[in-house]
Tab-separated table of C-alpha atoms in Angstrom:
chain	number	residue	atom	x	y	z
A	839	MET	CA	-4.190	14.204	22.992
A	840	LYS	CA	-3.981	14.008	19.201
A	841	GLN	CA	-6.693	11.730	17.841
A	842	ASN	CA	-5.771	11.527	14.157
A	843	ASN	CA	-2.813	11.900	11.815
A	844	TYR	CA	-4.066	14.775	9.689
A	845	GLN	CA	-1.115	16.959	8.606
A	846	GLY	CA	1.200	14.301	10.075
A	847	ALA	CA	0.315	15.080	13.691
A	848	LEU	CA	1.351	11.565	14.779
A	849	GLN	CA	4.348	11.124	12.472
A	850	GLN	CA	6.894	10.506	15.212
A	851	PRO	CA	9.121	7.414	15.125
A	852	LEU	CA	8.417	5.097	18.064
A	853	GLN	CA	11.955	3.734	18.330
A	854	SER	CA	10.506	0.294	17.651
A	855	GLY	CA	13.844	-1.482	17.978
A	856	PHE	CA	13.771	-2.543	14.337
A	857	SER	CA	15.577	-1.093	11.312
A	858	ALA	CA	15.924	-1.264	7.544
A	859	THR	CA	17.672	-4.628	7.886
A	860	SER	CA	14.965	-6.242	10.016
A	861	THR	CA	13.063	-9.077	8.331
A	862	ALA	CA	9.400	-10.018	8.352
A	863	SER	CA	10.054	-13.059	10.549
A	864	GLN	CA	11.948	-10.910	13.059
A	865	VAL	CA	9.239	-8.264	13.499
A	866	ILE	CA	6.522	-10.885	14.092
A	867	ARG	CA	8.521	-12.987	16.525
A	868	GLY	CA	6.450	-13.931	19.567
A	869	ILE	CA	3.113	-12.976	17.963
A	870	ASN	CA	0.480	-15.697	17.569
A	871	LEU	CA	-2.172	-15.165	14.869
A	872	SER	CA	-4.091	-18.391	15.425
A	873	GLY	CA	-7.793	-17.799	14.869
A	874	LYS	CA	-7.130	-14.674	12.770
A	875	THR	CA	-8.049	-14.264	9.106
A	876	ALA	CA	-6.009	-12.175	6.697
A	877	ILE	CA	-6.414	-11.169	3.052
A	878	VAL	CA	-3.261	-10.196	1.142
A	879	THR	CA	-3.686	-8.804	-2.368
A	880	GLY	CA	-0.740	-9.319	-4.695
A	881	GLY	CA	0.283	-12.131	-2.372
A	882	ASN	CA	1.670	-14.457	-5.016
A	883	ALA	CA	4.996	-12.701	-5.666
A	884	GLY	CA	7.641	-10.446	-4.136
A	885	ILE	CA	6.982	-8.881	-0.753
A	886	GLY	CA	3.338	-9.922	-0.955
A	887	LEU	CA	4.358	-13.572	-1.082
A	888	GLU	CA	6.734	-13.067	1.845
A	889	THR	CA	3.920	-11.388	3.775
A	890	VAL	CA	1.629	-14.348	3.130
A	891	LYS	CA	4.265	-16.848	4.256
A	892	THR	CA	4.976	-14.884	7.428
A	893	LEU	CA	1.357	-14.381	8.478
A	894	ALA	CA	0.503	-18.018	7.725
A	895	ALA	CA	3.513	-19.262	9.694
A	896	ALA	CA	2.252	-17.260	12.681
A	897	GLY	CA	-1.056	-19.130	12.509
A	898	ALA	CA	-3.296	-16.872	10.429
A	899	ALA	CA	-5.644	-18.222	7.775
A	900	VAL	CA	-4.570	-16.243	4.707
A	901	ILE	CA	-6.616	-15.656	1.555
A	902	VAL	CA	-4.750	-14.510	-1.561
A	903	PRO	CA	-6.792	-12.911	-4.361
A	904	ALA	CA	-4.913	-13.416	-7.640
A	905	ARG	CA	-5.601	-12.720	-11.305
A	906	ASP	CA	-3.683	-15.781	-12.519
A	907	ILE	CA	-4.538	-18.672	-10.214
A	908	ASP	CA	-2.179	-21.136	-11.922
A	909	LYS	CA	0.771	-18.756	-11.584
A	910	ALA	CA	-0.162	-18.006	-7.991
A	911	ARG	CA	-0.377	-21.707	-7.164
A	912	LYS	CA	3.139	-22.248	-8.512
A	913	HIS	CA	4.514	-19.451	-6.336
A	914	LEU	CA	2.572	-20.272	-3.201
A	915	GLY	CA	2.992	-24.016	-3.464
A	916	ASP	CA	1.487	-25.941	-0.599
A	917	ILE	CA	1.873	-23.354	2.149
A	918	PRO	CA	-0.445	-24.351	5.011
A	919	ASN	CA	-3.327	-22.013	5.916
A	920	VAL	CA	-3.381	-20.334	2.470
A	921	THR	CA	-6.381	-20.173	0.102
A	922	LEU	CA	-6.380	-18.741	-3.431
A	923	GLU	CA	-9.265	-16.818	-5.002
A	924	ALA	CA	-9.540	-15.412	-8.538
A	925	VAL	CA	-9.708	-11.595	-8.661
A	926	ASP	CA	-8.739	-9.021	-11.287
A	927	PHE	CA	-8.280	-5.613	-9.642
A	928	MET	CA	-8.713	-3.844	-12.964
A	929	GLN	CA	-12.260	-5.231	-13.106
A	930	PRO	CA	-14.646	-3.800	-10.474
A	931	ALA	CA	-17.106	-6.668	-10.902
A	932	SER	CA	-14.365	-9.121	-10.015
A	933	ILE	CA	-13.655	-7.291	-6.755
A	934	ASP	CA	-17.363	-7.307	-5.926
A	935	ALA	CA	-17.657	-11.053	-6.557
A	936	PHE	CA	-14.685	-11.828	-4.324
A	937	ALA	CA	-15.955	-9.643	-1.495
A	938	GLU	CA	-19.482	-11.074	-1.723
A	939	LYS	CA	-18.106	-14.605	-1.445
A	940	PHE	CA	-16.036	-13.701	1.598
A	941	LEU	CA	-18.895	-11.911	3.338
A	942	ALA	CA	-21.175	-14.874	2.680
A	943	SER	CA	-18.791	-17.049	4.701
A	944	GLY	CA	-19.635	-15.011	7.801
A	945	GLN	CA	-16.000	-14.735	8.806
A	946	PRO	CA	-14.552	-11.661	10.497
A	947	LEU	CA	-11.546	-10.124	8.732
A	948	HIS	CA	-8.715	-9.204	11.078
A	949	ILE	CA	-6.011	-8.135	8.619
A	950	LEU	CA	-6.426	-6.673	5.125
A	951	VAL	CA	-3.150	-6.049	3.310
A	952	ASN	CA	-3.679	-3.967	0.174
A	953	ASN	CA	-0.387	-4.950	-1.416
A	954	ALA	CA	-1.194	-5.359	-5.123
A	955	GLY	CA	0.430	-2.705	-7.279
A	956	ILE	CA	2.104	-1.756	-10.548
A	957	MET	CA	4.810	0.810	-11.265
A	958	TRP	CA	5.924	3.081	-14.100
A	959	VAL	CA	3.846	1.462	-16.822
A	960	PRO	CA	2.760	2.852	-20.221
A	961	LEU	CA	-0.593	4.625	-20.375
A	962	ARG	CA	-3.434	2.164	-19.979
A	963	ARG	CA	-6.980	2.597	-18.717
A	964	ASP	CA	-9.499	0.277	-17.130
A	965	SER	CA	-13.073	-0.213	-18.319
A	966	ARG	CA	-14.086	3.051	-16.595
A	967	GLY	CA	-11.314	5.083	-18.209
A	968	ILE	CA	-9.233	5.192	-15.019
A	969	GLU	CA	-5.459	5.326	-15.533
A	970	SER	CA	-4.097	1.873	-14.663
A	971	GLN	CA	-1.708	2.826	-11.844
A	972	LEU	CA	-4.448	4.797	-10.117
A	973	ALA	CA	-6.936	1.969	-10.659
A	974	THR	CA	-4.634	-0.752	-9.350
A	975	ASN	CA	-2.590	1.025	-6.690
A	976	TYR	CA	-5.402	3.001	-5.114
A	977	LEU	CA	-8.970	2.549	-6.348
A	978	GLY	CA	-8.663	-1.218	-5.975
A	979	GLN	CA	-7.724	-0.615	-2.324
A	980	PHE	CA	-10.680	1.679	-1.747
A	981	HIS	CA	-13.123	-0.611	-3.547
A	982	LEU	CA	-12.055	-3.810	-1.787
A	983	THR	CA	-11.904	-2.202	1.657
A	984	ALA	CA	-15.348	-0.680	1.233
A	985	ARG	CA	-16.882	-3.982	0.184
A	986	LEU	CA	-15.198	-5.873	3.035
A	987	TRP	CA	-16.104	-3.269	5.657
A	988	PRO	CA	-18.751	-5.437	7.406
A	989	ALA	CA	-16.162	-8.199	7.944
A	990	LEU	CA	-13.530	-5.751	9.172
A	991	LYS	CA	-15.986	-4.276	11.660
A	992	LYS	CA	-17.050	-7.762	12.750
A	993	ALA	CA	-13.462	-8.552	13.811
A	994	GLN	CA	-13.735	-6.025	16.665
A	995	GLY	CA	-10.083	-5.201	16.178
A	996	ALA	CA	-8.881	-5.141	12.572
A	997	ARG	CA	-6.084	-3.506	10.630
A	998	VAL	CA	-5.984	-2.309	7.031
A	999	ILE	CA	-2.488	-1.912	5.590
A	1000	ASN	CA	-1.951	-0.009	2.340
A	1001	VAL	CA	1.396	-0.742	0.738
A	1002	SER	CA	2.293	2.687	-0.568
A	1003	SER	CA	5.736	4.010	-1.502
A	1004	PHE	CA	8.249	6.802	-1.179
A	1005	GLY	CA	7.046	7.383	-4.736
A	1006	HIS	CA	4.211	9.458	-3.258
A	1007	GLN	CA	6.814	12.237	-3.176
A	1008	MET	CA	6.769	12.297	-6.977
A	1009	ALA	CA	3.304	13.891	-7.109
A	1010	PRO	CA	0.343	15.055	-5.047
A	1011	PHE	CA	-3.093	13.879	-6.135
A	1012	HIS	CA	-4.203	15.782	-9.244
A	1013	PHE	CA	-7.902	16.309	-8.561
A	1014	GLU	CA	-8.459	18.333	-11.742
A	1015	ASP	CA	-7.121	15.662	-14.118
A	1016	PRO	CA	-6.296	12.402	-12.335
A	1017	ASN	CA	-6.615	10.288	-15.484
A	1018	PHE	CA	-4.447	12.398	-17.799
A	1019	THR	CA	-7.232	13.294	-20.183
A	1020	GLU	CA	-6.190	16.947	-20.394
A	1021	ARG	CA	-2.439	16.735	-19.697
A	1022	ALA	CA	0.379	14.703	-21.189
A	1023	TYR	CA	0.849	11.328	-19.546
A	1024	GLU	CA	3.880	10.995	-17.312
A	1025	THR	CA	4.162	7.590	-15.703
A	1026	LEU	CA	6.085	8.909	-12.682
A	1027	GLN	CA	3.312	11.419	-12.018
A	1028	GLY	CA	0.704	8.689	-12.364
A	1029	TYR	CA	2.566	6.430	-9.969
A	1030	GLY	CA	3.192	9.246	-7.509
A	1031	GLN	CA	-0.419	10.377	-7.281
A	1032	SER	CA	-1.616	6.780	-6.866
A	1033	LYS	CA	0.644	6.365	-3.836
A	1034	THR	CA	-0.327	9.762	-2.425
A	1035	ALA	CA	-3.936	8.583	-2.712
A	1036	SER	CA	-3.074	5.415	-0.804
A	1037	ASN	CA	-1.658	7.498	2.061
A	1038	LEU	CA	-4.655	9.837	2.102
A	1039	PHE	CA	-7.012	6.867	2.172
A	1040	ALA	CA	-5.232	5.345	5.176
A	1041	VAL	CA	-5.344	8.527	7.240
A	1042	GLU	CA	-9.040	9.101	6.469
A	1043	LEU	CA	-10.071	5.458	6.909
A	1044	ASP	CA	-8.363	5.351	10.283
A	1045	ASN	CA	-10.080	8.493	11.478
A	1046	ARG	CA	-13.481	7.183	10.421
A	1047	GLY	CA	-12.989	3.530	11.350
A	1048	LYS	CA	-11.254	3.626	14.734
A	1049	THR	CA	-14.584	3.928	16.578
A	1050	PHE	CA	-15.390	0.461	15.218
A	1051	GLY	CA	-11.987	-1.004	16.062
A	1052	VAL	CA	-10.556	-0.717	12.548
A	1053	ARG	CA	-7.164	0.983	12.263
A	1054	ALA	CA	-5.398	1.816	8.993
A	1055	TYR	CA	-1.773	2.359	7.961
A	1056	SER	CA	0.226	3.145	4.837
A	1057	LEU	CA	3.870	2.325	4.315
A	1058	HIS	CA	6.991	2.427	2.203
A	1059	PRO	CA	8.491	-1.082	2.009
A	1060	GLY	CA	11.895	0.248	0.923
A	1061	SER	CA	14.053	-0.126	-2.168
A	1062	ILE	CA	14.047	-3.864	-2.758
A	1063	ASN	CA	16.058	-6.180	-4.976
A	1064	GLY	CA	14.445	-9.106	-6.773
A	1065	THR	CA	10.791	-8.075	-7.134
A	1066	GLU	CA	8.777	-7.904	-10.368
A	1067	LEU	CA	7.377	-4.435	-9.650
A	1068	GLY	CA	9.548	-2.514	-12.097
A	1069	ARG	CA	9.397	-5.034	-14.920
A	1070	GLU	CA	7.748	-2.584	-17.349
A	1071	ALA	CA	9.692	0.481	-16.276
A	1072	ASN	CA	11.946	2.274	-18.736
A	1073	VAL	CA	15.564	1.424	-17.938
A	1074	GLU	CA	16.485	5.020	-18.742
A	1075	MET	CA	14.607	6.231	-15.665
A	1076	PHE	CA	16.616	3.992	-13.367
A	1077	HIS	CA	19.771	5.056	-15.180
A	1078	GLN	CA	18.985	8.752	-14.676
A	1079	MET	CA	18.471	8.080	-10.986
A	1080	GLY	CA	21.996	6.665	-10.786
A	1081	MET	CA	20.857	3.152	-9.925
A	1082	CYS	CA	22.069	1.264	-12.990
A	1083	ASP	CA	24.111	1.525	-16.171
A	1084	ALA	CA	22.631	2.227	-19.609
A	1085	GLU	CA	21.969	-1.502	-20.137
A	1086	GLY	CA	19.957	-1.797	-16.956
A	1087	ASN	CA	22.556	-3.512	-14.817
A	1088	ILE	CA	22.293	-2.349	-11.192
A	1089	TYR	CA	25.532	-0.882	-9.917
A	1090	PRO	CA	27.051	-3.285	-7.352
A	1091	GLU	CA	27.415	-0.520	-4.767
A	1092	VAL	CA	23.682	0.240	-5.121
A	1093	ALA	CA	22.632	-3.422	-5.092
A	1094	ALA	CA	24.510	-3.903	-1.834
A	1095	LYS	CA	22.285	-1.268	-0.207
A	1096	LEU	CA	18.951	-2.626	-1.446
A	1097	LYS	CA	16.668	-4.609	0.817
A	1098	THR	CA	16.092	-8.315	0.420
A	1099	ILE	CA	12.503	-9.477	-0.040
A	1100	PRO	CA	12.220	-10.628	3.627
A	1101	GLN	CA	13.452	-7.166	4.673
A	1102	GLY	CA	11.049	-5.498	2.221
A	1103	ALA	CA	8.050	-7.282	3.741
A	1104	ALA	CA	8.995	-6.370	7.313
A	1105	THR	CA	7.159	-3.048	7.515
A	1106	THR	CA	3.944	-4.547	6.132
A	1107	VAL	CA	4.034	-7.315	8.724
A	1108	TRP	CA	4.961	-4.873	11.491
A	1109	CYS	CA	1.995	-2.633	10.637
A	1110	ALA	CA	-0.296	-5.653	10.569
A	1111	THR	CA	0.758	-7.101	13.916
A	1112	SER	CA	2.847	-4.818	16.160
A	1113	PRO	CA	1.422	-4.168	19.642
A	1114	LEU	CA	3.140	-0.765	19.498
A	1115	LEU	CA	0.392	0.343	17.107
A	1116	ASN	CA	-2.552	-0.806	19.229
A	1117	GLN	CA	-3.465	2.759	20.155
A	1118	ILE	CA	-2.286	4.620	17.059
A	1119	GLY	CA	-3.337	4.621	13.416
A	1120	GLY	CA	-3.431	6.633	10.213
A	1121	VAL	CA	0.348	6.826	10.160
A	1122	TYR	CA	2.783	6.246	7.299
A	1123	CYS	CA	5.522	3.806	8.220
A	1124	GLU	CA	8.931	2.670	6.971
A	1125	ASN	CA	11.696	0.409	8.259
A	1126	ALA	CA	9.267	-1.138	10.767
A	1127	ASP	CA	8.569	2.150	12.517
A	1128	ILE	CA	6.571	5.329	12.000
A	1129	ALA	CA	8.271	7.531	9.404
A	1130	GLU	CA	9.558	11.048	9.885
A	1131	LEU	CA	7.515	13.915	8.426
A	1132	ASP	CA	9.475	15.347	5.490
A	1133	HIS	CA	9.409	19.138	5.302
A	1134	GLY	CA	12.251	19.171	2.764
A	1135	GLN	CA	14.991	18.606	5.323
A	1136	ILE	CA	15.861	15.112	4.016
A	1137	ASN	CA	18.436	14.917	1.221
A	1138	HIS	CA	17.132	12.167	-1.058
A	1139	GLN	CA	19.642	10.361	-3.262
A	1140	TYR	CA	18.289	7.508	-5.338
A	1141	ASP	CA	21.637	5.737	-5.404
A	1142	ASP	CA	21.507	5.584	-1.602
A	1143	PRO	CA	18.277	3.824	-0.529
A	1144	ALA	CA	18.830	4.839	3.098
A	1145	THR	CA	17.949	8.428	2.101
A	1146	ILE	CA	14.725	7.392	0.354
A	1147	ARG	CA	12.531	8.012	3.358
A	1148	GLY	CA	10.026	10.384	4.935
A	1149	VAL	CA	6.419	11.315	4.213
A	1150	ARG	CA	5.097	14.540	2.720
A	1151	GLU	CA	2.363	16.441	4.511
A	1152	TYR	CA	0.201	16.799	1.381
A	1153	SER	CA	-0.349	13.034	1.459
A	1154	LEU	CA	-1.730	13.292	5.017
A	1155	ASP	CA	-3.732	16.488	4.532
A	1156	GLU	CA	-7.234	16.471	6.004
A	1157	THR	CA	-8.873	18.458	3.201
A	1158	ASN	CA	-7.233	16.304	0.523
A	1159	ALA	CA	-8.179	13.108	2.360
A	1160	LYS	CA	-11.858	13.987	2.627
A	1161	ARG	CA	-11.974	15.262	-0.948
A	1162	LEU	CA	-10.372	12.053	-2.207
A	1163	TRP	CA	-12.872	9.919	-0.273
A	1164	ASN	CA	-15.753	11.759	-1.953
A	1165	TRP	CA	-14.086	11.497	-5.380
A	1166	SER	CA	-13.529	7.762	-4.872
A	1167	GLU	CA	-17.181	7.173	-3.981
A	1168	GLU	CA	-18.239	9.054	-7.091
A	1169	VAL	CA	-15.866	7.210	-9.420
A	1170	THR	CA	-16.545	3.737	-8.052
A	1171	GLY	CA	-20.242	4.260	-7.435
A	1172	ILE	CA	-19.743	2.947	-3.887
A	1173	SER	CA	-21.194	4.752	-0.886
A	1174	PHE	CA	-18.585	3.863	1.727
A	1175	HIS	CA	-20.416	4.927	4.845
A	1176	ILE	CA	-18.617	3.987	8.048
A	1177	SER	CA	-21.302	2.810	10.462
């Protein structure tokens, strides 16, 4: 019996009964989260907000770390069971302060959704010199999960969900120059390696954490209409992909194929709650199911979101996963020992 997902050993769709059109409320139907605690980063907008609403409606107490509390409060309104906390994921000390406060409460953490992310931004670096997409999309996940590990273990049955992307196919992790200090900055490469790192982290965390009842997953939410994720992206990139005209207007035939926000949050919620995953972890998911391993047999066309699927083996590679874990400990200064 295969015990981990290194090299995509477990990347076989389960025939979950859901699809690209399934919504977050549909995949959680019949599941009661009363007595459970969840943390959802980036939970004040887009699919993160939909995830928060869905988990809270199912009975979970949901904590939303947000950089701009006032903005988050406007978006979240008065949703029952939701608490806001100030956190800036570009500032390591801010992550530490949030985690310390949560651990001091003595609560177990049943669901951690690492949803916060940015996409296709100009070159920026955090206080450590880490490229911003890598810092936000991956190192923030690693840092927060490591600090919250005691609470995850205390739950005696927890799940960590990394919101990754098909964008991992744009680049493997560049161990020699992850922060573009020696090579020219390409935002697509930066985004791609950050999402590859998110996948590698999930497969390694699951392998190390399952003994303690902590399972981990990564996922592609889909091509979604109406989020703020691409707000800084160059319109020309979307135009070259055949998704919009030169002015940035999405072609109607493409827009008709994009997911709604409730559909975009479905895979996150499915990974966080589906009984089908009780005995399996470390997998990369999409469309509320485990994704197919992509060996190059899938014809990807950006103007047809249905073809934007599959996971590359390099983002599930055992050697890469262990090497990334060690690199992450070194860069963050955190010894993330699973025990």
